[in-house]
Amino acid sequence: MKRHLIEDLRSRLKANQENEKTSNETLESLERKVKALAEVCSNKKTSIDSLKQRLDVATKEKSHYEQIYHKAKEELEKKDLKLINLESKMIETEYAMTEIESTASQQLHALAKQSEQALETVQKKLLLTNAKAEEFVTFVKALTRELQHSVQELRTKIKQAKKMEAVRTRKKSLSQESVQLAASILNVSTTDLEEILEVEDDAETAKTKMEFEKDKEWLQYIQKLLEAQFPFASYLMDAILEKLNEKKKLVEEYSSLMKHTV
């Protein structure tokens, strides 16, 4: 029994030794694993510390960007509000412009109509004025022709009166016998002799020609005034008054001659 007990103890001892060896190996393995885990934990801690630092930085950056975001959002909201106000003002402005355009169009239409009516009135007045101007020119031309004709008639009457006065003077200075003798010498009748005596001399002929030229120049001057630019009324009045004064003198001269003739 002792032998069996010793063998049993030996076998147990051997088994325990083997178990101890296995346990030691396992312990060593565990120690190695613990050491490895410790290193891993140390590395993880370092990594975690690094991540914490990065998280702190990210948190700060996040806070900074959140502030920027909120500020940008506020500015954007303000700009949106301004944009809404501008759009509202644009709508109001467009409406006002439409109203102004409508009013302006109506006013322009009314002004165009008034202008058209005013233009028609002015055209009618212009036509009437032109007609009056033409009538005035016709009147002035007729007046000047009549005045010129009247002056020429007076000159002719004055010449005839002077000739009659000269003939009477000659008849008074010459006897009937002398007239008959002169007629017989010239082999003409006494009437023909009187006509010969009445022939104008060269001075009278030159005077008549000069008066004709002056009358012609006067009529041309009147025509030039009527064709000239305004104003010409004072010049026209002076020219007509000049001819009227000439007629007045001729009338006075003719009246004086007729009184002496009578």
PDB file of C-alpha atoms in Angstrom:
ATOM      1  CA  MET A   1       0.000   0.000   0.000  1.00  0.00           C
ATOM      2  CA  LYS A   2       2.864   2.310   0.710  1.00  0.00           C
ATOM      3  CA  ARG A   3       4.294   1.446  -2.636  1.00  0.00           C
ATOM      4  CA  HIS A   4       1.005   2.148  -4.233  1.00  0.00           C
ATOM      5  CA  LEU A   5       0.692   5.320  -2.176  1.00  0.00           C
ATOM      6  CA  ILE A   6       4.200   6.423  -3.138  1.00  0.00           C
ATOM      7  CA  GLU A   7       3.594   5.666  -6.788  1.00  0.00           C
ATOM      8  CA  ASP A   8       0.328   7.467  -6.551  1.00  0.00           C
ATOM      9  CA  LEU A   9       2.066  10.438  -4.929  1.00  0.00           C
ATOM     10  CA  ARG A  10       4.805  10.241  -7.519  1.00  0.00           C
ATOM     11  CA  SER A  11       2.300  10.145 -10.271  1.00  0.00           C
ATOM     12  CA  ARG A  12       0.451  13.042  -8.691  1.00  0.00           C
ATOM     13  CA  LEU A  13       3.686  14.909  -8.178  1.00  0.00           C
ATOM     14  CA  LYS A  14       4.606  14.293 -11.743  1.00  0.00           C
ATOM     15  CA  ALA A  15       1.172  15.331 -12.794  1.00  0.00           C
ATOM     16  CA  ASN A  16       1.403  18.417 -10.595  1.00  0.00           C
ATOM     17  CA  GLN A  17       4.842  19.159 -12.000  1.00  0.00           C
ATOM     18  CA  GLU A  18       3.502  18.836 -15.475  1.00  0.00           C
ATOM     19  CA  ASN A  19       0.544  20.948 -14.469  1.00  0.00           C
ATOM     20  CA  GLU A  20       2.862  23.491 -12.873  1.00  0.00           C
ATOM     21  CA  LYS A  21       4.982  23.507 -16.007  1.00  0.00           C
ATOM     22  CA  THR A  22       1.905  24.006 -18.058  1.00  0.00           C
ATOM     23  CA  SER A  23       0.704  26.639 -15.621  1.00  0.00           C
ATOM     24  CA  ASN A  24       4.072  28.354 -15.788  1.00  0.00           C
ATOM     25  CA  GLU A  25       3.987  28.288 -19.530  1.00  0.00           C
ATOM     26  CA  THR A  26       0.447  29.560 -19.429  1.00  0.00           C
ATOM     27  CA  LEU A  27       1.458  32.204 -16.899  1.00  0.00           C
ATOM     28  CA  GLU A  28       4.384  33.242 -19.047  1.00  0.00           C
ATOM     29  CA  SER A  29       2.071  33.332 -22.011  1.00  0.00           C
ATOM     30  CA  LEU A  30      -0.407  35.390 -20.014  1.00  0.00           C
ATOM     31  CA  GLU A  31       2.352  37.699 -18.802  1.00  0.00           C
ATOM     32  CA  ARG A  32       3.462  38.163 -22.369  1.00  0.00           C
ATOM     33  CA  LYS A  33      -0.132  38.846 -23.341  1.00  0.00           C
ATOM     34  CA  VAL A  34      -0.564  41.218 -20.385  1.00  0.00           C
ATOM     35  CA  LYS A  35       2.627  42.979 -21.353  1.00  0.00           C
ATOM     36  CA  ALA A  36       1.462  43.161 -24.946  1.00  0.00           C
ATOM     37  CA  LEU A  37      -1.937  44.362 -23.765  1.00  0.00           C
ATOM     38  CA  ALA A  38      -0.216  46.901 -21.545  1.00  0.00           C
ATOM     39  CA  GLU A  39       1.729  48.165 -24.536  1.00  0.00           C
ATOM     40  CA  VAL A  40      -1.455  48.177 -26.587  1.00  0.00           C
ATOM     41  CA  CYS A  41      -3.217  50.039 -23.789  1.00  0.00           C
ATOM     42  CA  SER A  42      -0.351  52.482 -23.590  1.00  0.00           C
ATOM     43  CA  ASN A  43      -0.527  53.010 -27.328  1.00  0.00           C
ATOM     44  CA  LYS A  44      -4.315  53.297 -27.100  1.00  0.00           C
ATOM     45  CA  LYS A  45      -3.946  55.823 -24.300  1.00  0.00           C
ATOM     46  CA  THR A  46      -1.490  57.815 -26.373  1.00  0.00           C
ATOM     47  CA  SER A  47      -3.851  57.558 -29.323  1.00  0.00           C
ATOM     48  CA  ILE A  48      -6.777  58.512 -27.084  1.00  0.00           C
ATOM     49  CA  ASP A  49      -4.837  61.504 -25.754  1.00  0.00           C
ATOM     50  CA  SER A  50      -4.031  62.490 -29.319  1.00  0.00           C
ATOM     51  CA  LEU A  51      -7.656  62.035 -30.289  1.00  0.00           C
ATOM     52  CA  LYS A  52      -8.701  64.094 -27.250  1.00  0.00           C
ATOM     53  CA  GLN A  53      -6.369  66.865 -28.342  1.00  0.00           C
ATOM     54  CA  ARG A  54      -7.675  66.639 -31.866  1.00  0.00           C
ATOM     55  CA  LEU A  55     -11.211  66.573 -30.471  1.00  0.00           C
ATOM     56  CA  ASP A  56     -10.480  69.690 -28.450  1.00  0.00           C
ATOM     57  CA  VAL A  57      -9.100  71.387 -31.562  1.00  0.00           C
ATOM     58  CA  ALA A  58     -12.065  70.165 -33.596  1.00  0.00           C
ATOM     59  CA  THR A  59     -14.423  71.364 -30.866  1.00  0.00           C
ATOM     60  CA  LYS A  60     -12.797  74.788 -30.885  1.00  0.00           C
ATOM     61  CA  GLU A  61     -12.896  74.879 -34.679  1.00  0.00           C
ATOM     62  CA  LYS A  62     -16.486  73.725 -34.577  1.00  0.00           C
ATOM     63  CA  SER A  63     -17.306  76.529 -32.135  1.00  0.00           C
ATOM     64  CA  HIS A  64     -15.474  79.015 -34.362  1.00  0.00           C
ATOM     65  CA  TYR A  65     -17.216  77.792 -37.488  1.00  0.00           C
ATOM     66  CA  GLU A  66     -20.534  77.749 -35.670  1.00  0.00           C
ATOM     67  CA  GLN A  67     -19.985  81.389 -34.792  1.00  0.00           C
ATOM     68  CA  ILE A  68     -19.080  82.125 -38.440  1.00  0.00           C
ATOM     69  CA  TYR A  69     -22.126  80.138 -39.533  1.00  0.00           C
ATOM     70  CA  HIS A  70     -24.476  82.002 -37.208  1.00  0.00           C
ATOM     71  CA  LYS A  71     -22.970  85.318 -38.243  1.00  0.00           C
ATOM     72  CA  ALA A  72     -23.251  84.394 -41.911  1.00  0.00           C
ATOM     73  CA  LYS A  73     -26.796  83.181 -41.314  1.00  0.00           C
ATOM     74  CA  GLU A  74     -27.706  86.476 -39.633  1.00  0.00           C
ATOM     75  CA  GLU A  75     -26.139  88.443 -42.489  1.00  0.00           C
ATOM     76  CA  LEU A  76     -27.910  86.223 -44.998  1.00  0.00           C
ATOM     77  CA  GLU A  77     -31.207  86.761 -43.200  1.00  0.00           C
ATOM     78  CA  LYS A  78     -30.576  90.516 -43.248  1.00  0.00           C
ATOM     79  CA  LYS A  79     -29.730  90.363 -46.949  1.00  0.00           C
ATOM     80  CA  ASP A  80     -32.825  88.243 -47.573  1.00  0.00           C
ATOM     81  CA  LEU A  81     -34.874  90.866 -45.750  1.00  0.00           C
ATOM     82  CA  LYS A  82     -33.239  93.626 -47.791  1.00  0.00           C
ATOM     83  CA  LEU A  83     -33.834  91.609 -50.950  1.00  0.00           C
ATOM     84  CA  ILE A  84     -37.491  91.187 -50.029  1.00  0.00           C
ATOM     85  CA  ASN A  85     -37.728  94.929 -49.366  1.00  0.00           C
ATOM     86  CA  LEU A  86     -35.998  95.661 -52.664  1.00  0.00           C
ATOM     87  CA  GLU A  87     -38.310  93.306 -54.515  1.00  0.00           C
ATOM     88  CA  SER A  88     -41.263  95.016 -52.858  1.00  0.00           C
ATOM     89  CA  LYS A  89     -39.893  98.419 -53.828  1.00  0.00           C
ATOM     90  CA  MET A  90     -39.202  97.135 -57.346  1.00  0.00           C
ATOM     91  CA  ILE A  91     -42.807  96.000 -57.642  1.00  0.00           C
ATOM     92  CA  GLU A  92     -43.986  99.351 -56.314  1.00  0.00           C
ATOM     93  CA  THR A  93     -41.621 101.161 -58.697  1.00  0.00           C
ATOM     94  CA  GLU A  94     -42.766  99.078 -61.660  1.00  0.00           C
ATOM     95  CA  TYR A  95     -46.366  99.793 -60.748  1.00  0.00           C
ATOM     96  CA  ALA A  96     -45.578 103.497 -60.391  1.00  0.00           C
ATOM     97  CA  MET A  97     -43.717 103.434 -63.723  1.00  0.00           C
ATOM     98  CA  THR A  98     -46.676 101.759 -65.350  1.00  0.00           C
ATOM     99  CA  GLU A  99     -48.958 104.428 -63.914  1.00  0.00           C
ATOM    100  CA  ILE A 100     -46.561 107.167 -65.044  1.00  0.00           C
ATOM    101  CA  GLU A 101     -46.282 105.653 -68.527  1.00  0.00           C
ATOM    102  CA  SER A 102     -50.040 105.385 -68.753  1.00  0.00           C
ATOM    103  CA  THR A 103     -50.493 108.966 -67.557  1.00  0.00           C
ATOM    104  CA  ALA A 104     -47.700 110.202 -69.821  1.00  0.00           C
ATOM    105  CA  SER A 105     -49.191 108.343 -72.770  1.00  0.00           C
ATOM    106  CA  GLN A 106     -52.582 109.913 -72.115  1.00  0.00           C
ATOM    107  CA  GLN A 107     -51.018 113.351 -71.685  1.00  0.00           C
ATOM    108  CA  LEU A 108     -48.910 112.912 -74.825  1.00  0.00           C
ATOM    109  CA  HIS A 109     -51.986 111.815 -76.730  1.00  0.00           C
ATOM    110  CA  ALA A 110     -53.867 114.843 -75.429  1.00  0.00           C
ATOM    111  CA  LEU A 111     -50.912 117.107 -76.223  1.00  0.00           C
ATOM    112  CA  ALA A 112     -50.592 115.585 -79.679  1.00  0.00           C
ATOM    113  CA  LYS A 113     -54.278 116.200 -80.267  1.00  0.00           C
ATOM    114  CA  GLN A 114     -53.966 119.757 -78.951  1.00  0.00           C
ATOM    115  CA  SER A 115     -50.832 120.270 -81.033  1.00  0.00           C
ATOM    116  CA  GLU A 116     -52.611 118.937 -84.085  1.00  0.00           C
ATOM    117  CA  GLN A 117     -55.538 121.255 -83.457  1.00  0.00           C
ATOM    118  CA  ALA A 118     -53.160 124.134 -82.732  1.00  0.00           C
ATOM    119  CA  LEU A 119     -51.239 123.326 -85.900  1.00  0.00           C
ATOM    120  CA  GLU A 120     -54.436 123.319 -87.925  1.00  0.00           C
ATOM    121  CA  THR A 121     -55.372 126.665 -86.353  1.00  0.00           C
ATOM    122  CA  VAL A 122     -51.918 128.061 -87.087  1.00  0.00           C
ATOM    123  CA  GLN A 123     -52.088 126.749 -90.650  1.00  0.00           C
ATOM    124  CA  LYS A 124     -55.462 128.381 -91.127  1.00  0.00           C
ATOM    125  CA  LYS A 125     -54.156 131.618 -89.631  1.00  0.00           C
ATOM    126  CA  LEU A 126     -51.049 131.352 -91.799  1.00  0.00           C
ATOM    127  CA  LEU A 127     -53.159 130.810 -94.915  1.00  0.00           C
ATOM    128  CA  LEU A 128     -55.348 133.755 -93.900  1.00  0.00           C
ATOM    129  CA  THR A 129     -52.241 135.856 -93.192  1.00  0.00           C
ATOM    130  CA  ASN A 130     -50.745 134.886 -96.548  1.00  0.00           C
ATOM    131  CA  ALA A 131     -54.011 135.737 -98.238  1.00  0.00           C
ATOM    132  CA  LYS A 132     -54.094 139.081 -96.433  1.00  0.00           C
ATOM    133  CA  ALA A 133     -50.451 139.683 -97.334  1.00  0.00           C
ATOM    134  CA  GLU A 134     -51.167 138.906-100.970  1.00  0.00           C
ATOM    135  CA  GLU A 135     -54.216 141.147-100.828  1.00  0.00           C
ATOM    136  CA  PHE A 136     -52.103 143.889 -99.237  1.00  0.00           C
ATOM    137  CA  VAL A 137     -49.455 143.539-101.952  1.00  0.00           C
ATOM    138  CA  THR A 138     -52.159 143.690-104.605  1.00  0.00           C
ATOM    139  CA  PHE A 139     -53.613 146.775-102.931  1.00  0.00           C
ATOM    140  CA  VAL A 140     -50.211 148.500-102.712  1.00  0.00           C
ATOM    141  CA  LYS A 141     -49.439 147.699-106.346  1.00  0.00           C
ATOM    142  CA  ALA A 142     -52.841 149.001-107.470  1.00  0.00           C
ATOM    143  CA  LEU A 143     -52.443 152.083-105.264  1.00  0.00           C
ATOM    144  CA  THR A 144     -48.972 152.859-106.587  1.00  0.00           C
ATOM    145  CA  ARG A 145     -50.078 152.314-110.207  1.00  0.00           C
ATOM    146  CA  GLU A 146     -53.090 154.551-109.683  1.00  0.00           C
ATOM    147  CA  LEU A 147     -50.980 157.167-107.902  1.00  0.00           C
ATOM    148  CA  GLN A 148     -48.373 157.041-110.659  1.00  0.00           C
ATOM    149  CA  HIS A 149     -51.064 157.299-113.322  1.00  0.00           C
ATOM    150  CA  SER A 150     -52.619 160.238-111.485  1.00  0.00           C
ATOM    151  CA  VAL A 151     -49.242 162.017-111.298  1.00  0.00           C
ATOM    152  CA  GLN A 152     -48.623 161.409-115.007  1.00  0.00           C
ATOM    153  CA  GLU A 153     -52.072 162.795-115.861  1.00  0.00           C
ATOM    154  CA  LEU A 154     -51.367 165.897-113.775  1.00  0.00           C
ATOM    155  CA  ARG A 155     -48.032 166.385-115.538  1.00  0.00           C
ATOM    156  CA  THR A 156     -49.753 166.037-118.889  1.00  0.00           C
ATOM    157  CA  LYS A 157     -52.462 168.519-117.882  1.00  0.00           C
ATOM    158  CA  ILE A 158     -49.821 170.951-116.596  1.00  0.00           C
ATOM    159  CA  LYS A 159     -47.887 170.688-119.877  1.00  0.00           C
ATOM    160  CA  GLN A 160     -51.072 171.211-121.862  1.00  0.00           C
ATOM    161  CA  ALA A 161     -52.026 174.191-119.708  1.00  0.00           C
ATOM    162  CA  LYS A 162     -48.553 175.678-120.162  1.00  0.00           C
ATOM    163  CA  LYS A 163     -48.780 175.149-123.913  1.00  0.00           C
ATOM    164  CA  MET A 164     -52.206 176.779-124.036  1.00  0.00           C
ATOM    165  CA  GLU A 165     -50.840 179.708-122.034  1.00  0.00           C
ATOM    166  CA  ALA A 166     -47.847 179.982-124.388  1.00  0.00           C
ATOM    167  CA  VAL A 167     -50.144 179.881-127.425  1.00  0.00           C
ATOM    168  CA  ARG A 168     -52.337 182.600-125.975  1.00  0.00           C
ATOM    169  CA  THR A 169     -49.268 184.687-125.247  1.00  0.00           C
ATOM    170  CA  ARG A 170     -48.039 184.249-128.820  1.00  0.00           C
ATOM    171  CA  LYS A 171     -51.463 185.084-130.201  1.00  0.00           C
ATOM    172  CA  LYS A 172     -51.558 188.234-128.156  1.00  0.00           C
ATOM    173  CA  SER A 173     -48.086 189.237-129.358  1.00  0.00           C
ATOM    174  CA  LEU A 174     -48.814 188.341-133.001  1.00  0.00           C
ATOM    175  CA  SER A 175     -51.567 189.802-135.113  1.00  0.00           C
ATOM    176  CA  GLN A 176     -53.927 187.651-137.125  1.00  0.00           C
ATOM    177  CA  GLU A 177     -52.352 188.939-140.293  1.00  0.00           C
ATOM    178  CA  SER A 178     -48.886 187.878-139.129  1.00  0.00           C
ATOM    179  CA  VAL A 179     -50.126 184.398-138.340  1.00  0.00           C
ATOM    180  CA  GLN A 180     -51.784 184.079-141.722  1.00  0.00           C
ATOM    181  CA  LEU A 181     -48.672 185.432-143.433  1.00  0.00           C
ATOM    182  CA  ALA A 182     -46.450 182.932-141.657  1.00  0.00           C
ATOM    183  CA  ALA A 183     -48.840 180.111-142.535  1.00  0.00           C
ATOM    184  CA  SER A 184     -48.889 181.121-146.172  1.00  0.00           C
ATOM    185  CA  ILE A 185     -45.092 181.339-146.255  1.00  0.00           C
ATOM    186  CA  LEU A 186     -44.805 177.843-144.741  1.00  0.00           C
ATOM    187  CA  ASN A 187     -47.670 176.682-146.929  1.00  0.00           C
ATOM    188  CA  VAL A 188     -49.619 175.306-143.936  1.00  0.00           C
ATOM    189  CA  SER A 189     -52.895 176.122-142.292  1.00  0.00           C
ATOM    190  CA  THR A 190     -53.053 178.377-139.222  1.00  0.00           C
ATOM    191  CA  THR A 191     -54.060 175.300-137.152  1.00  0.00           C
ATOM    192  CA  ASP A 192     -50.968 173.391-138.304  1.00  0.00           C
ATOM    193  CA  LEU A 193     -48.892 176.433-137.518  1.00  0.00           C
ATOM    194  CA  GLU A 194     -50.236 176.479-133.968  1.00  0.00           C
ATOM    195  CA  GLU A 195     -49.366 172.769-133.565  1.00  0.00           C
ATOM    196  CA  ILE A 196     -45.844 173.462-134.828  1.00  0.00           C
ATOM    197  CA  LEU A 197     -45.506 176.234-132.299  1.00  0.00           C
ATOM    198  CA  GLU A 198     -46.681 173.846-129.575  1.00  0.00           C
ATOM    199  CA  VAL A 199     -43.873 171.295-130.218  1.00  0.00           C
ATOM    200  CA  GLU A 200     -41.751 170.743-127.085  1.00  0.00           C
ATOM    201  CA  ASP A 201     -38.212 171.948-127.051  1.00  0.00           C
ATOM    202  CA  ASP A 202     -35.268 169.703-126.217  1.00  0.00           C
ATOM    203  CA  ALA A 203     -35.203 170.748-122.548  1.00  0.00           C
ATOM    204  CA  GLU A 204     -38.847 169.842-122.086  1.00  0.00           C
ATOM    205  CA  THR A 205     -38.304 166.498-123.826  1.00  0.00           C
ATOM    206  CA  ALA A 206     -35.327 165.705-121.573  1.00  0.00           C
ATOM    207  CA  LYS A 207     -37.386 166.669-118.501  1.00  0.00           C
ATOM    208  CA  THR A 208     -40.226 164.374-119.597  1.00  0.00           C
ATOM    209  CA  LYS A 209     -37.770 161.490-120.137  1.00  0.00           C
ATOM    210  CA  MET A 210     -36.147 162.092-116.767  1.00  0.00           C
ATOM    211  CA  GLU A 211     -39.581 162.104-115.047  1.00  0.00           C
ATOM    212  CA  PHE A 212     -40.442 158.827-116.790  1.00  0.00           C
ATOM    213  CA  GLU A 213     -37.196 157.221-115.569  1.00  0.00           C
ATOM    214  CA  LYS A 214     -37.806 158.473-112.027  1.00  0.00           C
ATOM    215  CA  ASP A 215     -41.332 157.040-112.103  1.00  0.00           C
ATOM    216  CA  LYS A 216     -39.957 153.729-113.329  1.00  0.00           C
ATOM    217  CA  GLU A 217     -37.325 153.648-110.559  1.00  0.00           C
ATOM    218  CA  TRP A 218     -39.984 154.524-107.984  1.00  0.00           C
ATOM    219  CA  LEU A 219     -42.202 151.607-109.072  1.00  0.00           C
ATOM    220  CA  GLN A 220     -39.194 149.254-109.010  1.00  0.00           C
ATOM    221  CA  TYR A 221     -38.332 150.459-105.487  1.00  0.00           C
ATOM    222  CA  ILE A 222     -41.910 149.751-104.343  1.00  0.00           C
ATOM    223  CA  GLN A 223     -41.712 146.260-105.857  1.00  0.00           C
ATOM    224  CA  LYS A 224     -38.368 145.663-104.132  1.00  0.00           C
ATOM    225  CA  LEU A 225     -39.832 146.718-100.777  1.00  0.00           C
ATOM    226  CA  LEU A 226     -42.774 144.338-101.176  1.00  0.00           C
ATOM    227  CA  GLU A 227     -40.401 141.463-101.920  1.00  0.00           C
ATOM    228  CA  ALA A 228     -38.004 142.351 -99.052  1.00  0.00           C
ATOM    229  CA  GLN A 229     -37.897 140.906 -95.550  1.00  0.00           C
ATOM    230  CA  PHE A 230     -39.904 142.476 -92.737  1.00  0.00           C
ATOM    231  CA  PRO A 231     -40.073 145.177 -91.535  1.00  0.00           C
ATOM    232  CA  PHE A 232     -40.514 147.491 -94.533  1.00  0.00           C
ATOM    233  CA  ALA A 233     -43.652 149.497 -93.596  1.00  0.00           C
ATOM    234  CA  SER A 234     -41.767 152.701 -92.734  1.00  0.00           C
ATOM    235  CA  TYR A 235     -39.825 152.639 -96.032  1.00  0.00           C
ATOM    236  CA  LEU A 236     -43.015 151.915 -97.972  1.00  0.00           C
ATOM    237  CA  MET A 237     -44.817 154.753 -96.202  1.00  0.00           C
ATOM    238  CA  ASP A 238     -41.968 157.171 -96.964  1.00  0.00           C
ATOM    239  CA  ALA A 239     -41.988 156.208-100.650  1.00  0.00           C
ATOM    240  CA  ILE A 240     -45.768 156.646-100.981  1.00  0.00           C
ATOM    241  CA  LEU A 241     -45.716 159.921 -99.031  1.00  0.00           C
ATOM    242  CA  GLU A 242     -42.992 161.140-101.356  1.00  0.00           C
ATOM    243  CA  LYS A 243     -45.204 160.466-104.383  1.00  0.00           C
ATOM    244  CA  LEU A 244     -48.259 161.974-102.644  1.00  0.00           C
ATOM    245  CA  ASN A 245     -46.272 165.131-101.877  1.00  0.00           C
ATOM    246  CA  GLU A 246     -45.240 165.267-105.523  1.00  0.00           C
ATOM    247  CA  LYS A 247     -48.884 164.917-106.551  1.00  0.00           C
ATOM    248  CA  LYS A 248     -49.882 167.621-104.061  1.00  0.00           C
ATOM    249  CA  LYS A 249     -47.345 170.040-105.595  1.00  0.00           C
ATOM    250  CA  LEU A 250     -48.547 169.160-109.099  1.00  0.00           C
ATOM    251  CA  VAL A 251     -52.158 169.736-108.049  1.00  0.00           C
ATOM    252  CA  GLU A 252     -51.215 173.111-106.590  1.00  0.00           C
ATOM    253  CA  GLU A 253     -49.278 174.009-109.749  1.00  0.00           C
ATOM    254  CA  TYR A 254     -52.143 172.917-112.006  1.00  0.00           C
ATOM    255  CA  SER A 255     -54.663 174.850-109.914  1.00  0.00           C
ATOM    256  CA  SER A 256     -52.482 177.965-110.149  1.00  0.00           C
ATOM    257  CA  LEU A 257     -52.182 177.607-113.940  1.00  0.00           C
ATOM    258  CA  MET A 258     -55.929 177.123-114.325  1.00  0.00           C
ATOM    259  CA  LYS A 259     -56.601 180.273-112.239  1.00  0.00           C
ATOM    260  CA  HIS A 260     -54.316 182.324-114.467  1.00  0.00           C
ATOM    261  CA  THR A 261     -55.884 180.792-117.539  1.00  0.00           C
ATOM    262  CA  VAL A 262     -59.360 181.742-116.376  1.00  0.00           C
TER     263      VAL A 262
END
